[in-house]
């Protein structure tokens, strides 16, 4: 590992103008000055906005890229949901690494050679498509159904008897409601692409709807697809990037590195150890997680995480950090009197909100006060709960929008 890191730092100085300048500006004018991985916390962070700026100023790949475009084997792009789309190039060796990481992640989920897996991932341009090769690497028969065709998914479940289904948690919830108690024969449902799969009550509802166990995975487009995956112990997602990607945990407010120990929570920060095309150093993921370093009951010793939420979606209500997925989790405790679907409708734009925070919940109107009280007791902020009829909030085939600013003052 130390040799790999050293080589990667040399690569950044030699081939990435962005990192050469960034490191020099921070007082590190050579790989020697950067030193070993033990000193990594002294180096500057990389923010997503810097990558967008780098690409806008130095099209097409940006000055952070460490290759010429002719060396790229694949070029993905981000969905652009939080800004301008960003190109993410990979070399052949990077593609191999991503496939290996994906194979390890889905193997942890229990996928085995000879099994069939239905996926609703798009094949491109998004990085989730990179996971598709991972299924063949395991030896599975992969049944890509793609996005936007629920009947095709239901037909595939019925006619091809797959052991596994992989999709986003929002879409799994939507499909679960469509099943109306029909048996699927699935052993497992693998969910990823947004937070939610790790929420206990949400997971319980999915497991009941499908009669299958739910395993969560998590990746991050700029770093690697399908980077974390849950094992049969369902005790958090194991890291699958050892030797390829270095992980740190930081306090997002103070930006200080935190000790990796059981129960610690903070933001994940990633450093590529051998990425060729678009290597990143101390990349701020905006994923807020809780971690465990102790051995899992499955016997694996790799780092485990449970996602708490995205700091991108986070709202601050009178000094209290509010993650929309955590609100959904608390509301889900009232099932079956609620469906579990919620939407936060802030009264004004921006991160900072005044109490009470308006929350629309699908369910029984008699619960308004009880839900508001449960939110206050668990999440320490005051909510104004409004009940609406089941199935009246929008369902998404990809990611559910938990915050809707349509009622915000301009
Ligand atoms: Zn495990």
PDB file of C-alpha atoms in Angstrom, residues 25-156:
ATOM      1  CA  UNK A  25      -0.423  25.982  -3.395  1.00  0.00           C
ATOM      2  CA  UNK A  26      -0.731  23.971  -0.169  1.00  0.00           C
ATOM      3  CA  UNK A  27       3.054  23.958   0.274  1.00  0.00           C
ATOM      4  CA  UNK A  28       3.882  20.532  -1.200  1.00  0.00           C
ATOM      5  CA  UNK A  29       6.137  21.033  -4.192  1.00  0.00           C
ATOM      6  CA  UNK A  30       7.211  17.409  -4.774  1.00  0.00           C
ATOM      7  CA  UNK A  31       6.175  13.806  -3.997  1.00  0.00           C
ATOM      8  CA  UNK A  32       8.890  13.827  -1.301  1.00  0.00           C
ATOM      9  CA  UNK A  33       7.253  16.781   0.406  1.00  0.00           C
ATOM     10  CA  UNK A  34       3.890  14.941   0.383  1.00  0.00           C
ATOM     11  CA  UNK A  35       5.467  12.002   2.198  1.00  0.00           C
ATOM     12  CA  UNK A  36       3.660   8.826   3.204  1.00  0.00           C
ATOM     13  CA  UNK A  37      -0.014   7.962   3.508  1.00  0.00           C
ATOM     14  CA  UNK A  38       0.185   8.531   7.283  1.00  0.00           C
ATOM     15  CA  UNK A  39       0.451  12.265   6.483  1.00  0.00           C
ATOM     16  CA  UNK A  40      -2.520  12.332   4.111  1.00  0.00           C
ATOM     17  CA  UNK A  41      -4.662  14.466   6.443  1.00  0.00           C
ATOM     18  CA  UNK A  42      -2.272  17.392   5.856  1.00  0.00           C
ATOM     19  CA  UNK A  43      -3.187  17.464   2.144  1.00  0.00           C
ATOM     20  CA  UNK A  44      -5.994  19.611   0.717  1.00  0.00           C
ATOM     21  CA  UNK A  45      -9.430  18.167  -0.080  1.00  0.00           C
ATOM     22  CA  UNK A  46     -10.923  17.917  -3.564  1.00  0.00           C
ATOM     23  CA  UNK A  47     -14.499  19.184  -3.940  1.00  0.00           C
ATOM     24  CA  UNK A  48     -16.919  18.222  -6.692  1.00  0.00           C
ATOM     25  CA  UNK A  49     -17.283  21.888  -7.695  1.00  0.00           C
ATOM     26  CA  UNK A  50     -13.549  22.086  -8.355  1.00  0.00           C
ATOM     27  CA  UNK A  51     -13.856  19.184 -10.801  1.00  0.00           C
ATOM     28  CA  UNK A  52     -16.707  20.937 -12.617  1.00  0.00           C
ATOM     29  CA  UNK A  53     -14.663  24.135 -12.816  1.00  0.00           C
ATOM     30  CA  UNK A  54     -11.575  22.236 -13.983  1.00  0.00           C
ATOM     31  CA  UNK A  55     -13.619  20.605 -16.757  1.00  0.00           C
ATOM     32  CA  UNK A  56     -15.302  23.862 -17.794  1.00  0.00           C
ATOM     33  CA  UNK A  57     -11.947  25.627 -18.038  1.00  0.00           C
ATOM     34  CA  UNK A  58     -10.055  22.747 -19.653  1.00  0.00           C
ATOM     35  CA  UNK A  59     -12.542  20.781 -21.754  1.00  0.00           C
ATOM     36  CA  UNK A  60     -13.264  18.051 -22.378  1.00  0.00           C
ATOM     37  CA  UNK A  61     -11.846  16.112 -19.388  1.00  0.00           C
ATOM     38  CA  UNK A  62     -10.501  18.881 -17.135  1.00  0.00           C
ATOM     39  CA  UNK A  63      -6.983  19.550 -15.873  1.00  0.00           C
ATOM     40  CA  UNK A  64      -7.462  17.052 -13.028  1.00  0.00           C
ATOM     41  CA  UNK A  65      -7.432  14.209 -15.581  1.00  0.00           C
ATOM     42  CA  UNK A  66      -4.048  12.509 -15.773  1.00  0.00           C
ATOM     43  CA  UNK A  67      -4.406  11.074 -19.282  1.00  0.00           C
ATOM     44  CA  UNK A  68      -4.905  12.278 -22.813  1.00  0.00           C
ATOM     45  CA  UNK A  69      -8.427  11.524 -24.061  1.00  0.00           C
ATOM     46  CA  UNK A  70      -6.928   9.067 -26.588  1.00  0.00           C
ATOM     47  CA  UNK A  71      -5.956   6.824 -23.634  1.00  0.00           C
ATOM     48  CA  UNK A  72      -9.526   6.576 -22.322  1.00  0.00           C
ATOM     49  CA  UNK A  73     -11.315   3.236 -22.666  1.00  0.00           C
ATOM     50  CA  UNK A  74     -14.692   4.497 -21.457  1.00  0.00           C
ATOM     51  CA  UNK A  75     -16.160   7.905 -20.661  1.00  0.00           C
ATOM     52  CA  UNK A  76     -19.160   8.103 -18.335  1.00  0.00           C
ATOM     53  CA  UNK A  77     -21.038  11.228 -17.376  1.00  0.00           C
ATOM     54  CA  UNK A  78     -22.860  12.192 -14.196  1.00  0.00           C
ATOM     55  CA  UNK A  79     -26.581  12.841 -14.182  1.00  0.00           C
ATOM     56  CA  UNK A  80     -26.057  16.527 -13.503  1.00  0.00           C
ATOM     57  CA  UNK A  81     -28.764  16.529 -10.816  1.00  0.00           C
ATOM     58  CA  UNK A  82     -26.617  18.784  -8.636  1.00  0.00           C
ATOM     59  CA  UNK A  83     -25.044  20.951 -11.345  1.00  0.00           C
ATOM     60  CA  UNK A  84     -23.434  20.665 -14.755  1.00  0.00           C
ATOM     61  CA  UNK A  85     -22.852  17.056 -15.898  1.00  0.00           C
ATOM     62  CA  UNK A  86     -19.290  15.884 -15.461  1.00  0.00           C
ATOM     63  CA  UNK A  87     -17.352  13.478 -17.689  1.00  0.00           C
ATOM     64  CA  UNK A  88     -15.712  10.594 -15.868  1.00  0.00           C
ATOM     65  CA  UNK A  89     -13.039   8.887 -17.989  1.00  0.00           C
ATOM     66  CA  UNK A  90     -11.611   5.412 -17.275  1.00  0.00           C
ATOM     67  CA  UNK A  91      -8.628   3.637 -18.819  1.00  0.00           C
ATOM     68  CA  UNK A  92      -8.711  -0.109 -19.501  1.00  0.00           C
ATOM     69  CA  UNK A  93      -6.991  -0.736 -16.205  1.00  0.00           C
ATOM     70  CA  UNK A  94      -9.508   1.505 -14.398  1.00  0.00           C
ATOM     71  CA  UNK A  95     -12.380  -0.428 -16.028  1.00  0.00           C
ATOM     72  CA  UNK A  96     -10.793  -3.698 -14.811  1.00  0.00           C
ATOM     73  CA  UNK A  97     -10.555  -2.295 -11.282  1.00  0.00           C
ATOM     74  CA  UNK A  98     -14.195  -1.205 -11.278  1.00  0.00           C
ATOM     75  CA  UNK A  99     -15.305  -4.616 -12.522  1.00  0.00           C
ATOM     76  CA  UNK A 100     -13.271  -6.324  -9.773  1.00  0.00           C
ATOM     77  CA  UNK A 101     -14.713  -4.035  -7.105  1.00  0.00           C
ATOM     78  CA  UNK A 102     -18.253  -4.664  -8.386  1.00  0.00           C
ATOM     79  CA  UNK A 103     -17.672  -8.435  -8.472  1.00  0.00           C
ATOM     80  CA  UNK A 104     -16.549  -8.366  -4.819  1.00  0.00           C
ATOM     81  CA  UNK A 105     -19.488  -6.190  -3.767  1.00  0.00           C
ATOM     82  CA  UNK A 106     -22.166  -8.335  -5.407  1.00  0.00           C
ATOM     83  CA  UNK A 107     -20.475 -11.514  -4.165  1.00  0.00           C
ATOM     84  CA  UNK A 108     -20.817 -10.138  -0.628  1.00  0.00           C
ATOM     85  CA  UNK A 109     -24.536  -9.720  -1.374  1.00  0.00           C
ATOM     86  CA  UNK A 110     -24.563 -13.487  -1.915  1.00  0.00           C
ATOM     87  CA  UNK A 111     -24.716 -13.659  -5.724  1.00  0.00           C
ATOM     88  CA  UNK A 112     -23.205 -16.901  -7.021  1.00  0.00           C
ATOM     89  CA  UNK A 113     -22.294 -18.406 -10.378  1.00  0.00           C
ATOM     90  CA  UNK A 114     -25.312 -19.924 -12.066  1.00  0.00           C
ATOM     91  CA  UNK A 115     -27.811 -17.525 -10.519  1.00  0.00           C
ATOM     92  CA  UNK A 116     -29.958 -15.085 -12.457  1.00  0.00           C
ATOM     93  CA  UNK A 117     -30.167 -11.396 -11.611  1.00  0.00           C
ATOM     94  CA  UNK A 118     -32.617  -8.856 -13.033  1.00  0.00           C
ATOM     95  CA  UNK A 119     -31.371  -5.252 -13.064  1.00  0.00           C
ATOM     96  CA  UNK A 120     -33.105  -1.991 -13.836  1.00  0.00           C
ATOM     97  CA  UNK A 121     -29.910   0.040 -14.162  1.00  0.00           C
ATOM     98  CA  UNK A 122     -29.443   2.090 -17.283  1.00  0.00           C
ATOM     99  CA  UNK A 123     -26.541   0.797 -19.396  1.00  0.00           C
ATOM    100  CA  UNK A 124     -25.271   4.316 -19.874  1.00  0.00           C
ATOM    101  CA  UNK A 125     -24.192   7.062 -19.638  1.00  0.00           C
ATOM    102  CA  UNK A 126     -24.223   6.683 -15.865  1.00  0.00           C
ATOM    103  CA  UNK A 127     -21.586   4.812 -13.900  1.00  0.00           C
ATOM    104  CA  UNK A 128     -24.145   2.342 -12.496  1.00  0.00           C
ATOM    105  CA  UNK A 129     -23.842   0.727 -15.916  1.00  0.00           C
ATOM    106  CA  UNK A 130     -20.267  -0.236 -15.047  1.00  0.00           C
ATOM    107  CA  UNK A 131     -21.655  -2.706 -12.514  1.00  0.00           C
ATOM    108  CA  UNK A 132     -23.211  -4.757 -15.263  1.00  0.00           C
ATOM    109  CA  UNK A 133     -19.917  -6.469 -16.128  1.00  0.00           C
ATOM    110  CA  UNK A 134     -19.568  -7.442 -12.464  1.00  0.00           C
ATOM    111  CA  UNK A 135     -22.442  -9.917 -12.747  1.00  0.00           C
ATOM    112  CA  UNK A 136     -20.795 -11.820 -15.588  1.00  0.00           C
ATOM    113  CA  UNK A 137     -17.520 -11.746 -13.649  1.00  0.00           C
ATOM    114  CA  UNK A 138     -19.295 -13.679 -10.877  1.00  0.00           C
ATOM    115  CA  UNK A 139     -20.788 -16.102 -13.397  1.00  0.00           C
ATOM    116  CA  UNK A 140     -24.388 -14.948 -13.103  1.00  0.00           C
ATOM    117  CA  UNK A 141     -26.868 -14.747 -15.914  1.00  0.00           C
ATOM    118  CA  UNK A 142     -27.594 -11.057 -16.068  1.00  0.00           C
ATOM    119  CA  UNK A 143     -31.050  -9.944 -17.200  1.00  0.00           C
ATOM    120  CA  UNK A 144     -30.868  -6.182 -17.882  1.00  0.00           C
ATOM    121  CA  UNK A 145     -34.399  -4.821 -18.078  1.00  0.00           C
ATOM    122  CA  UNK A 146     -33.391  -1.174 -17.983  1.00  0.00           C
ATOM    123  CA  UNK A 147     -35.215   1.836 -16.635  1.00  0.00           C
ATOM    124  CA  UNK A 148     -38.859   2.676 -17.154  1.00  0.00           C
ATOM    125  CA  UNK A 149     -40.624  -0.586 -17.892  1.00  0.00           C
ATOM    126  CA  UNK A 150     -42.309  -2.046 -14.831  1.00  0.00           C
ATOM    127  CA  UNK A 151     -44.278  -4.658 -16.787  1.00  0.00           C
ATOM    128  CA  UNK A 152     -41.017  -6.009 -18.201  1.00  0.00           C
ATOM    129  CA  UNK A 153     -39.596  -6.343 -14.691  1.00  0.00           C
ATOM    130  CA  UNK A 154     -42.710  -8.159 -13.459  1.00  0.00           C
ATOM    131  CA  UNK A 155     -42.650 -10.461 -16.516  1.00  0.00           C
ATOM    132  CA  UNK A 156     -38.964 -11.248 -16.008  1.00  0.00           C
TER     133      UNK A 156
END
